[in-house]
């Protein structure tokens, strides 16, 4: 079937389409295939998305989680944020399964919004962190046992170490020789992961992918309007969502910058994101959480370095590369970022503590 005809047919399973329909790719996401649907007779625009089954082996679980989460959020809306709305199919299903066994779903398009790839203003960090904190807070009453793990072992950090050890043990090539220092650095920080598992951390439903581009901002890129991309929202610790913001918002350069001397933490961004997150979550955080936020950042950065290095040793099967040492450079980048945090640990702890004090 002609791709355009096919997309129209799929959209027609969700919406009563008459006249002209324009379906155009939104190429911002990396995982799923996303399209914008516009019809001449319908005022609202829609987002059509095909679930990537290479990443999500159990799409039914992804959809069940999504419905549970959006329904729960809709029960108690927060006037500051818009709700993500899922459209039912004409036969009242939540997804459409095509002949190729692909899963499709449709969201209401939130107009007058935009996303950003990199934090350019500390206020954006505060806004995004507040929205992610609000997401955790509003899901607090939804039982984490009712939400599936949509990627197996995603939050099993010991398993990440096992995979790296396996990759290193099976590899005797030049690649392993190239990363002996990095393996050593990581080996000396397994203690963070052990410390994490020794804490009495509550299981919560967390977003698990708190990058800046999973926030829809208003047209002016000032206010966070909606948290999107809920496919790996699953049970985990709030430290992870906080840590992934520190990891992805504060780095002065891109995650694959090869000049390690350029890597550094933007402290103003750190301050603002911590402020936004704690403002929303202070009310529910336990001591084990408030006292260990920085450990969350260290863990998430360490895990990212482990994932990049594992992929480098396994021959670049997961992350796309543009040159041979791309994954090694990414791992070094994260290692350098972690060293920056360690070097000024006291400063970051003080920032966190002062904000916690003000909010409790
Ligand atoms: N409800 C919506 N309203 C407006 N735009 C949206 C909506 N949902 C998604 N988008 C747009 O589509 C893009 C991709 O969506 P999404 O983040 O869900 O895809 P993804 O492939 O899972 O992304 P990632 O690479 O982060 O995993 C977003 O960056 C945003 O620009
Ligand atoms: Mg996304």
mmCIF file of C-alpha atoms and ligand atoms in Angstrom:
data_model
loop_
_atom_site.group_PDB
_atom_site.id
_atom_site.type_symbol
_atom_site.label_atom_id
_atom_site.label_comp_id
_atom_site.label_asym_id
_atom_site.label_seq_id
_atom_site.Cartn_x
_atom_site.Cartn_y
_atom_site.Cartn_z
ATOM 1 C CA UNK A 1 0.000 0.000 0.000
ATOM 2 C CA UNK A 2 1.152 3.505 -0.793
ATOM 3 C CA UNK A 3 2.585 4.980 2.481
ATOM 4 C CA UNK A 4 0.314 8.030 2.310
ATOM 5 C CA UNK A 5 -2.777 5.890 1.766
ATOM 6 C CA UNK A 6 -1.689 3.615 4.595
ATOM 7 C CA UNK A 7 -1.232 6.495 7.059
ATOM 8 C CA UNK A 8 -4.646 7.851 6.080
ATOM 9 C CA UNK A 9 -6.191 4.438 6.611
ATOM 10 C CA UNK A 10 -4.603 4.163 10.068
ATOM 11 C CA UNK A 11 -5.680 7.670 11.051
ATOM 12 C CA UNK A 12 -9.179 6.777 9.822
ATOM 13 C CA UNK A 13 -9.363 4.119 12.502
ATOM 14 C CA UNK A 14 -9.234 6.851 15.138
ATOM 15 C CA UNK A 15 -10.875 9.862 13.508
ATOM 16 C CA UNK A 16 -13.819 10.440 11.212
ATOM 17 C CA UNK A 17 -11.940 12.006 8.335
ATOM 18 C CA UNK A 18 -13.663 13.798 5.451
ATOM 19 C CA UNK A 19 -12.039 15.819 2.700
ATOM 20 C CA UNK A 20 -8.326 16.557 2.758
ATOM 21 C CA UNK A 21 -6.059 15.146 5.430
ATOM 22 C CA UNK A 22 -2.407 16.031 5.697
ATOM 23 C CA UNK A 23 -0.172 13.616 7.614
ATOM 24 C CA UNK A 24 3.404 14.815 8.021
ATOM 25 C CA UNK A 25 6.334 13.338 9.977
ATOM 26 C CA UNK A 26 7.457 15.005 13.198
ATOM 27 C CA UNK A 27 11.057 13.951 13.121
ATOM 28 C CA UNK A 28 12.094 15.108 16.579
ATOM 29 C CA UNK A 29 11.796 11.797 18.471
ATOM 30 C CA UNK A 30 14.433 9.095 18.124
ATOM 31 C CA UNK A 31 12.471 6.046 19.186
ATOM 32 C CA UNK A 32 8.962 5.971 17.756
ATOM 33 C CA UNK A 33 7.666 7.131 14.352
ATOM 34 C CA UNK A 34 5.622 10.266 14.958
ATOM 35 C CA UNK A 35 3.293 12.168 12.583
ATOM 36 C CA UNK A 36 1.088 15.246 12.718
ATOM 37 C CA UNK A 37 -2.487 14.794 11.447
ATOM 38 C CA UNK A 38 -4.353 17.812 10.056
ATOM 39 C CA UNK A 39 -7.797 17.593 8.482
ATOM 40 C CA UNK A 40 -9.564 20.431 6.696
ATOM 41 C CA UNK A 41 -12.833 19.834 8.596
ATOM 42 C CA UNK A 42 -11.403 19.212 12.067
ATOM 43 C CA UNK A 43 -10.133 22.090 14.167
ATOM 44 C CA UNK A 44 -7.952 19.961 16.443
ATOM 45 C CA UNK A 45 -4.686 18.521 15.245
ATOM 46 C CA UNK A 46 -3.524 15.079 16.300
ATOM 47 C CA UNK A 47 -0.281 13.168 16.797
ATOM 48 C CA UNK A 48 -0.091 9.688 15.283
ATOM 49 C CA UNK A 49 2.614 7.422 16.638
ATOM 50 C CA UNK A 50 3.876 3.948 15.797
ATOM 51 C CA UNK A 51 5.509 2.145 18.732
ATOM 52 C CA UNK A 52 9.066 0.974 18.078
ATOM 53 C CA UNK A 53 8.954 -2.727 18.812
ATOM 54 C CA UNK A 54 12.737 -3.132 18.667
ATOM 55 C CA UNK A 55 12.826 -1.130 21.868
ATOM 56 C CA UNK A 56 9.428 -2.080 23.306
ATOM 57 C CA UNK A 57 9.028 -5.838 23.076
ATOM 58 C CA UNK A 58 5.664 -5.759 24.824
ATOM 59 C CA UNK A 59 3.669 -2.891 23.291
ATOM 60 C CA UNK A 60 0.474 -4.006 25.055
ATOM 61 C CA UNK A 61 2.155 -3.181 28.355
ATOM 62 C CA UNK A 62 3.274 0.203 27.026
ATOM 63 C CA UNK A 63 -0.322 0.992 26.107
ATOM 64 C CA UNK A 64 -1.777 -0.276 29.391
ATOM 65 C CA UNK A 65 0.668 1.911 31.329
ATOM 66 C CA UNK A 66 -0.079 4.914 29.154
ATOM 67 C CA UNK A 67 -3.839 4.595 29.688
ATOM 68 C CA UNK A 68 -3.407 4.111 33.428
ATOM 69 C CA UNK A 69 -1.146 7.112 33.745
ATOM 70 C CA UNK A 70 -3.069 9.568 31.575
ATOM 71 C CA UNK A 71 -6.353 8.528 33.246
ATOM 72 C CA UNK A 72 -4.858 9.021 36.683
ATOM 73 C CA UNK A 73 -3.420 12.422 35.795
ATOM 74 C CA UNK A 74 -6.803 13.467 34.383
ATOM 75 C CA UNK A 75 -8.559 12.715 37.696
ATOM 76 C CA UNK A 76 -6.789 15.598 39.399
ATOM 77 C CA UNK A 77 -5.582 18.072 36.817
ATOM 78 C CA UNK A 78 -3.213 20.840 37.798
ATOM 79 C CA UNK A 79 -4.258 24.168 36.252
ATOM 80 C CA UNK A 80 -0.627 24.975 35.445
ATOM 81 C CA UNK A 81 -0.340 22.043 33.047
ATOM 82 C CA UNK A 82 -2.197 20.616 30.068
ATOM 83 C CA UNK A 83 -3.240 16.976 29.999
ATOM 84 C CA UNK A 84 -1.906 14.516 27.473
ATOM 85 C CA UNK A 85 -5.032 13.073 25.815
ATOM 86 C CA UNK A 86 -5.185 9.735 24.098
ATOM 87 C CA UNK A 87 -7.828 9.306 21.374
ATOM 88 C CA UNK A 88 -9.828 6.069 21.260
ATOM 89 C CA UNK A 89 -10.218 4.121 18.042
ATOM 90 C CA UNK A 90 -13.620 4.068 16.383
ATOM 91 C CA UNK A 91 -14.270 0.689 18.018
ATOM 92 C CA UNK A 92 -13.208 2.117 21.435
ATOM 93 C CA UNK A 93 -9.760 0.576 21.568
ATOM 94 C CA UNK A 94 -6.678 2.427 22.776
ATOM 95 C CA UNK A 95 -4.511 1.413 19.825
ATOM 96 C CA UNK A 96 -4.795 0.140 16.254
ATOM 97 C CA UNK A 97 -2.921 -2.988 15.222
ATOM 98 C CA UNK A 98 -2.118 -3.061 11.499
ATOM 99 C CA UNK A 99 -1.428 -6.025 9.184
ATOM 100 C CA UNK A 100 2.307 -5.808 9.939
ATOM 101 C CA UNK A 101 1.517 -6.187 13.656
ATOM 102 C CA UNK A 102 2.529 -2.590 14.286
ATOM 103 C CA UNK A 103 0.860 -0.719 17.137
ATOM 104 C CA UNK A 104 -0.458 2.785 16.454
ATOM 105 C CA UNK A 105 -1.928 5.357 18.825
ATOM 106 C CA UNK A 106 -3.212 8.908 18.547
ATOM 107 C CA UNK A 107 -2.788 11.838 20.933
ATOM 108 C CA UNK A 108 -4.478 15.222 20.900
ATOM 109 C CA UNK A 109 -1.861 17.650 19.520
ATOM 110 C CA UNK A 110 -1.084 20.407 21.997
ATOM 111 C CA UNK A 111 -1.049 23.525 19.888
ATOM 112 C CA UNK A 112 1.185 26.545 20.481
ATOM 113 C CA UNK A 113 3.869 24.378 22.034
ATOM 114 C CA UNK A 114 7.461 23.626 21.149
ATOM 115 C CA UNK A 115 10.325 21.514 22.429
ATOM 116 C CA UNK A 116 13.989 22.383 22.985
ATOM 117 C CA UNK A 117 17.101 20.221 22.593
ATOM 118 C CA UNK A 118 19.333 22.004 25.051
ATOM 119 C CA UNK A 119 18.694 24.192 28.087
ATOM 120 C CA UNK A 120 19.657 27.726 27.101
ATOM 121 C CA UNK A 121 18.173 29.558 30.084
ATOM 122 C CA UNK A 122 18.139 28.384 33.742
ATOM 123 C CA UNK A 123 14.429 29.237 33.906
ATOM 124 C CA UNK A 124 13.755 26.460 31.395
ATOM 125 C CA UNK A 125 15.514 24.030 33.743
ATOM 126 C CA UNK A 126 13.390 25.182 36.660
ATOM 127 C CA UNK A 127 10.177 24.916 34.646
ATOM 128 C CA UNK A 128 10.976 21.453 33.287
ATOM 129 C CA UNK A 129 12.068 20.112 36.677
ATOM 130 C CA UNK A 130 8.912 21.480 38.275
ATOM 131 C CA UNK A 131 6.818 19.708 35.623
ATOM 132 C CA UNK A 132 8.648 16.397 36.133
ATOM 133 C CA UNK A 133 8.342 16.794 39.932
ATOM 134 C CA UNK A 134 4.647 17.530 39.537
ATOM 135 C CA UNK A 135 4.296 14.382 37.399
ATOM 136 C CA UNK A 136 5.719 12.218 40.204
ATOM 137 C CA UNK A 137 3.622 14.013 42.795
ATOM 138 C CA UNK A 138 0.356 13.550 40.925
ATOM 139 C CA UNK A 139 1.073 9.869 40.357
ATOM 140 C CA UNK A 140 1.839 9.333 44.031
ATOM 141 C CA UNK A 141 -1.515 7.681 44.685
ATOM 142 C CA UNK A 142 -1.289 5.297 41.754
ATOM 143 C CA UNK A 143 0.084 1.967 42.970
ATOM 144 C CA UNK A 144 3.486 1.292 41.319
ATOM 145 C CA UNK A 145 2.511 -2.396 41.306
ATOM 146 C CA UNK A 146 -0.117 -1.533 38.686
ATOM 147 C CA UNK A 147 2.444 -0.152 36.270
ATOM 148 C CA UNK A 148 4.584 -2.487 34.168
ATOM 149 C CA UNK A 149 8.311 -2.413 33.531
ATOM 150 C CA UNK A 150 8.182 -1.651 29.787
ATOM 151 C CA UNK A 151 11.899 -2.305 29.239
ATOM 152 C CA UNK A 152 13.079 -5.265 31.250
ATOM 153 C CA UNK A 153 15.733 -4.461 33.853
ATOM 154 C CA UNK A 154 15.799 -0.783 32.871
ATOM 155 C CA UNK A 155 16.195 0.220 36.506
ATOM 156 C CA UNK A 156 18.367 -2.741 37.493
ATOM 157 C CA UNK A 157 21.735 -1.031 37.863
ATOM 158 C CA UNK A 158 23.539 -4.158 39.058
ATOM 159 C CA UNK A 159 22.527 -5.807 35.807
ATOM 160 C CA UNK A 160 24.168 -2.921 33.921
ATOM 161 C CA UNK A 161 27.454 -3.686 35.687
ATOM 162 C CA UNK A 162 27.119 -7.389 34.908
ATOM 163 C CA UNK A 163 26.648 -6.549 31.220
ATOM 164 C CA UNK A 164 29.717 -4.304 31.187
ATOM 165 C CA UNK A 165 31.797 -6.983 32.914
ATOM 166 C CA UNK A 166 30.612 -9.531 30.359
ATOM 167 C CA UNK A 167 31.458 -7.196 27.470
ATOM 168 C CA UNK A 168 34.940 -6.589 28.905
ATOM 169 C CA UNK A 169 35.558 -10.285 29.611
ATOM 170 C CA UNK A 170 34.553 -11.356 26.102
ATOM 171 C CA UNK A 171 36.593 -8.672 24.390
ATOM 172 C CA UNK A 172 40.313 -8.990 23.979
ATOM 173 C CA UNK A 173 40.695 -6.660 21.029
ATOM 174 C CA UNK A 174 42.143 -3.193 20.665
ATOM 175 C CA UNK A 175 38.826 -1.768 21.866
ATOM 176 C CA UNK A 176 39.349 -3.165 25.333
ATOM 177 C CA UNK A 177 42.893 -1.802 25.450
ATOM 178 C CA UNK A 178 41.499 1.607 24.497
ATOM 179 C CA UNK A 179 39.280 1.758 27.550
ATOM 180 C CA UNK A 180 41.257 0.286 30.435
ATOM 181 C CA UNK A 181 41.277 3.633 32.267
ATOM 182 C CA UNK A 182 37.532 4.018 31.854
ATOM 183 C CA UNK A 183 36.910 0.465 33.094
ATOM 184 C CA UNK A 184 39.067 1.267 36.089
ATOM 185 C CA UNK A 185 37.215 4.525 36.791
ATOM 186 C CA UNK A 186 33.871 2.732 36.697
ATOM 187 C CA UNK A 187 35.174 -0.160 38.810
ATOM 188 C CA UNK A 188 36.106 2.319 41.528
ATOM 189 C CA UNK A 189 32.559 3.683 41.606
ATOM 190 C CA UNK A 190 30.504 0.520 41.937
ATOM 191 C CA UNK A 191 30.271 1.648 45.555
ATOM 192 C CA UNK A 192 27.696 4.265 44.507
ATOM 193 C CA UNK A 193 25.415 1.554 43.219
ATOM 194 C CA UNK A 194 25.854 -0.511 46.396
ATOM 195 C CA UNK A 195 25.123 2.570 48.486
ATOM 196 C CA UNK A 196 21.981 3.189 46.439
ATOM 197 C CA UNK A 197 20.695 -0.344 47.019
ATOM 198 C CA UNK A 198 21.364 -0.089 50.761
ATOM 199 C CA UNK A 199 18.921 2.836 51.105
ATOM 200 C CA UNK A 200 15.250 2.490 52.086
ATOM 201 C CA UNK A 201 14.034 4.211 48.906
ATOM 202 C CA UNK A 202 10.294 4.176 48.186
ATOM 203 C CA UNK A 203 9.231 2.784 44.794
ATOM 204 C CA UNK A 204 7.335 5.405 42.872
ATOM 205 C CA UNK A 205 6.085 5.791 39.346
ATOM 206 C CA UNK A 206 8.774 7.877 37.719
ATOM 207 C CA UNK A 207 9.150 9.208 34.183
ATOM 208 C CA UNK A 208 12.580 7.594 33.596
ATOM 209 C CA UNK A 209 13.471 9.805 30.603
ATOM 210 C CA UNK A 210 13.580 13.325 32.011
ATOM 211 C CA UNK A 211 15.377 14.995 29.132
ATOM 212 C CA UNK A 212 14.514 18.570 28.267
ATOM 213 C CA UNK A 213 12.968 17.503 24.939
ATOM 214 C CA UNK A 214 10.273 15.461 26.661
ATOM 215 C CA UNK A 215 8.696 18.669 27.934
ATOM 216 C CA UNK A 216 6.346 20.674 25.757
ATOM 217 C CA UNK A 217 6.999 24.370 26.347
ATOM 218 C CA UNK A 218 4.774 27.270 25.402
ATOM 219 C CA UNK A 219 5.505 29.260 22.231
ATOM 220 C CA UNK A 220 7.899 31.574 24.042
ATOM 221 C CA UNK A 221 9.845 28.594 25.432
ATOM 222 C CA UNK A 222 9.351 29.947 28.940
ATOM 223 C CA UNK A 223 6.628 27.864 30.585
ATOM 224 C CA UNK A 224 6.447 24.066 30.737
ATOM 225 C CA UNK A 225 3.045 23.032 29.422
ATOM 226 C CA UNK A 226 3.071 19.219 29.454
ATOM 227 C CA UNK A 227 5.259 16.196 30.183
ATOM 228 C CA UNK A 228 5.244 13.848 27.186
ATOM 229 C CA UNK A 229 6.839 10.555 26.109
ATOM 230 C CA UNK A 230 5.537 8.283 28.877
ATOM 231 C CA UNK A 231 6.706 4.970 27.390
ATOM 232 C CA UNK A 232 9.236 4.173 30.079
ATOM 233 C CA UNK A 233 7.340 5.703 32.985
ATOM 234 C CA UNK A 234 7.570 2.785 35.400
ATOM 235 C CA UNK A 235 8.355 1.926 39.024
ATOM 236 C CA UNK A 236 11.687 3.324 40.166
ATOM 237 C CA UNK A 237 13.236 5.805 42.545
ATOM 238 C CA UNK A 238 12.660 9.532 42.313
ATOM 239 C CA UNK A 239 16.453 9.904 42.588
ATOM 240 C CA UNK A 240 16.686 8.653 39.026
ATOM 241 C CA UNK A 241 14.434 11.341 37.527
ATOM 242 C CA UNK A 242 16.281 14.031 39.451
ATOM 243 C CA UNK A 243 19.656 12.552 38.496
ATOM 244 C CA UNK A 244 18.824 12.329 34.814
ATOM 245 C CA UNK A 245 17.929 16.019 34.810
ATOM 246 C CA UNK A 246 21.243 16.903 36.418
ATOM 247 C CA UNK A 247 22.986 14.717 33.853
ATOM 248 C CA UNK A 248 21.184 16.017 30.805
ATOM 249 C CA UNK A 249 20.443 19.682 31.695
ATOM 250 C CA UNK A 250 23.638 20.892 33.360
ATOM 251 C CA UNK A 251 26.419 19.710 31.030
ATOM 252 C CA UNK A 252 27.759 22.793 29.249
ATOM 253 C CA UNK A 253 28.347 20.792 26.080
ATOM 254 C CA UNK A 254 26.731 17.964 24.124
ATOM 255 C CA UNK A 255 26.872 14.363 25.329
ATOM 256 C CA UNK A 256 29.264 13.437 22.552
ATOM 257 C CA UNK A 257 31.632 16.416 22.828
ATOM 258 C CA UNK A 258 35.101 14.995 22.320
ATOM 259 C CA UNK A 259 37.069 17.851 23.905
ATOM 260 C CA UNK A 260 36.824 16.870 27.555
ATOM 261 C CA UNK A 261 38.250 20.222 28.698
ATOM 262 C CA UNK A 262 34.975 21.869 27.612
ATOM 263 C CA UNK A 263 32.819 19.714 29.883
ATOM 264 C CA UNK A 264 31.521 21.424 32.980
ATOM 265 C CA UNK A 265 28.447 21.855 35.142
ATOM 266 C CA UNK A 266 26.378 24.990 34.754
ATOM 267 C CA UNK A 267 25.746 25.738 38.429
ATOM 268 C CA UNK A 268 22.917 28.147 37.774
ATOM 269 C CA UNK A 269 21.100 25.449 35.827
ATOM 270 C CA UNK A 270 21.813 23.002 38.659
ATOM 271 C CA UNK A 271 20.387 25.425 41.221
ATOM 272 C CA UNK A 272 17.256 26.129 39.201
ATOM 273 C CA UNK A 273 16.436 22.552 38.342
ATOM 274 C CA UNK A 274 16.919 21.508 41.966
ATOM 275 C CA UNK A 275 14.665 24.340 43.078
ATOM 276 C CA UNK A 276 11.893 23.428 40.604
ATOM 277 C CA UNK A 277 12.009 19.730 41.436
ATOM 278 C CA UNK A 278 12.068 20.135 45.224
ATOM 279 C CA UNK A 279 9.278 22.715 45.227
ATOM 280 C CA UNK A 280 6.970 20.044 43.859
ATOM 281 C CA UNK A 281 8.284 16.925 45.588
ATOM 282 C CA UNK A 282 9.322 18.133 49.076
ATOM 283 C CA UNK A 283 5.856 17.321 50.348
ATOM 284 C CA UNK A 284 6.233 13.616 49.567
ATOM 285 C CA UNK A 285 9.967 12.948 49.777
ATOM 286 C CA UNK A 286 11.266 10.662 52.524
ATOM 287 C CA UNK A 287 14.568 11.396 54.267
ATOM 288 C CA UNK A 288 16.335 8.702 52.247
ATOM 289 C CA UNK A 289 15.364 10.678 49.153
ATOM 290 C CA UNK A 290 16.102 14.260 50.210
ATOM 291 C CA UNK A 291 19.450 13.168 51.687
ATOM 292 C CA UNK A 292 20.580 11.340 48.562
ATOM 293 C CA UNK A 293 19.580 13.459 45.576
ATOM 294 C CA UNK A 294 23.195 13.995 44.568
ATOM 295 C CA UNK A 295 23.794 10.246 44.734
ATOM 296 C CA UNK A 296 20.954 9.986 42.186
ATOM 297 C CA UNK A 297 22.888 12.260 39.828
ATOM 298 C CA UNK A 298 26.093 10.267 40.282
ATOM 299 C CA UNK A 299 24.291 6.971 39.644
ATOM 300 C CA UNK A 300 22.562 8.154 36.484
ATOM 301 C CA UNK A 301 25.793 9.577 35.023
ATOM 302 C CA UNK A 302 27.700 6.420 35.958
ATOM 303 C CA UNK A 303 25.004 4.215 34.391
ATOM 304 C CA UNK A 304 25.137 6.241 31.171
ATOM 305 C CA UNK A 305 28.924 5.827 31.041
ATOM 306 C CA UNK A 306 28.479 2.085 31.632
ATOM 307 C CA UNK A 307 25.897 1.815 28.835
ATOM 308 C CA UNK A 308 28.096 3.699 26.371
ATOM 309 C CA UNK A 309 31.185 1.691 27.236
ATOM 310 C CA UNK A 310 29.308 -1.624 27.080
ATOM 311 C CA UNK A 311 28.074 -0.711 23.607
ATOM 312 C CA UNK A 312 31.592 0.265 22.525
ATOM 313 C CA UNK A 313 32.929 -3.108 23.690
ATOM 314 C CA UNK A 314 30.057 -5.055 22.123
ATOM 315 C CA UNK A 315 30.676 -3.339 18.753
ATOM 316 C CA UNK A 316 28.110 -0.499 18.709
ATOM 317 C CA UNK A 317 24.901 -2.473 18.543
ATOM 318 C CA UNK A 318 22.630 -0.066 20.421
ATOM 319 C CA UNK A 319 23.676 3.563 20.001
ATOM 320 C CA UNK A 320 24.116 4.934 16.512
ATOM 321 C CA UNK A 321 27.689 5.994 15.766
ATOM 322 C CA UNK A 322 29.237 8.427 13.282
ATOM 323 C CA UNK A 323 32.848 7.321 13.810
ATOM 324 C CA UNK A 324 34.655 4.366 15.335
ATOM 325 C CA UNK A 325 35.230 5.687 18.837
ATOM 326 C CA UNK A 326 31.930 7.551 19.133
ATOM 327 C CA UNK A 327 30.653 5.411 22.014
ATOM 328 C CA UNK A 328 34.000 5.584 23.794
ATOM 329 C CA UNK A 329 33.896 9.382 23.519
ATOM 330 C CA UNK A 330 30.357 9.383 24.928
ATOM 331 C CA UNK A 331 31.514 7.249 27.870
ATOM 332 C CA UNK A 332 34.489 9.548 28.502
ATOM 333 C CA UNK A 333 32.188 12.540 28.361
ATOM 334 C CA UNK A 334 29.993 11.080 31.132
ATOM 335 C CA UNK A 335 33.023 10.071 33.166
ATOM 336 C CA UNK A 336 34.320 13.638 32.963
ATOM 337 C CA UNK A 337 30.912 14.981 33.974
ATOM 338 C CA UNK A 338 30.885 12.662 36.983
ATOM 339 C CA UNK A 339 34.382 13.838 37.931
ATOM 340 C CA UNK A 340 33.130 17.443 37.797
ATOM 341 C CA UNK A 341 30.353 16.587 40.268
ATOM 342 C CA UNK A 342 32.768 14.740 42.543
ATOM 343 C CA UNK A 343 35.237 17.616 42.515
ATOM 344 C CA UNK A 344 32.642 20.117 43.786
ATOM 345 C CA UNK A 345 30.487 17.697 45.705
ATOM 346 C CA UNK A 346 30.261 19.989 48.747
ATOM 347 C CA UNK A 347 28.963 22.888 46.654
ATOM 348 C CA UNK A 348 26.198 20.769 45.137
ATOM 349 C CA UNK A 349 25.257 19.205 48.470
ATOM 350 C CA UNK A 350 25.003 22.693 49.990
ATOM 351 C CA UNK A 351 22.768 23.919 47.181
ATOM 352 C CA UNK A 352 20.466 20.915 47.606
ATOM 353 C CA UNK A 353 20.388 21.232 51.417
ATOM 354 C CA UNK A 354 19.606 24.940 51.372
ATOM 355 C CA UNK A 355 16.690 24.371 48.987
ATOM 356 C CA UNK A 356 15.411 21.408 51.017
ATOM 357 C CA UNK A 357 15.501 23.544 54.164
ATOM 358 C CA UNK A 358 13.503 26.314 52.528
ATOM 359 C CA UNK A 359 10.863 23.889 51.328
ATOM 360 C CA UNK A 360 10.274 21.783 54.454
HETATM 361 N N1 LIG B 1 0.659 15.745 22.278
HETATM 362 C C1 LIG B 1 1.615 16.375 21.575
HETATM 363 N N2 LIG B 1 1.421 17.657 21.185
HETATM 364 C C2 LIG B 1 2.365 18.323 20.471
HETATM 365 N N3 LIG B 1 3.522 17.753 20.055
HETATM 366 C C3 LIG B 1 3.779 16.482 20.403
HETATM 367 C C4 LIG B 1 2.855 15.722 21.198
HETATM 368 N N4 LIG B 1 3.365 14.484 21.376
HETATM 369 C C5 LIG B 1 4.552 14.476 20.745
HETATM 370 N N5 LIG B 1 4.818 15.658 20.152
HETATM 371 C C6 LIG B 1 5.998 16.008 19.344
HETATM 372 O O1 LIG B 1 6.549 14.807 18.826
HETATM 373 C C7 LIG B 1 7.915 14.643 19.225
HETATM 374 C C8 LIG B 1 8.218 13.178 19.483
HETATM 375 O O2 LIG B 1 7.402 12.678 20.517
HETATM 376 P P1 LIG B 1 7.959 11.646 21.613
HETATM 377 O O3 LIG B 1 8.913 12.312 22.516
HETATM 378 O O4 LIG B 1 6.763 10.999 22.246
HETATM 379 O O5 LIG B 1 8.710 10.608 20.657
HETATM 380 P P2 LIG B 1 9.867 9.560 20.917
HETATM 381 O O6 LIG B 1 10.247 8.985 19.628
HETATM 382 O O7 LIG B 1 9.383 8.603 21.982
HETATM 383 O O8 LIG B 1 11.005 10.466 21.504
HETATM 384 P P3 LIG B 1 12.402 10.064 22.182
HETATM 385 O O9 LIG B 1 13.401 10.124 21.142
HETATM 386 O O10 LIG B 1 12.550 11.172 23.215
HETATM 387 O O11 LIG B 1 12.201 8.728 22.827
HETATM 388 C C9 LIG B 1 8.045 15.525 20.450
HETATM 389 O O12 LIG B 1 9.367 15.971 20.608
HETATM 390 C C10 LIG B 1 7.100 16.673 20.132
HETATM 391 O O13 LIG B 1 7.750 17.600 19.295
HETATM 392 MG MG1 LIG B 2 10.787 12.151 23.312
#
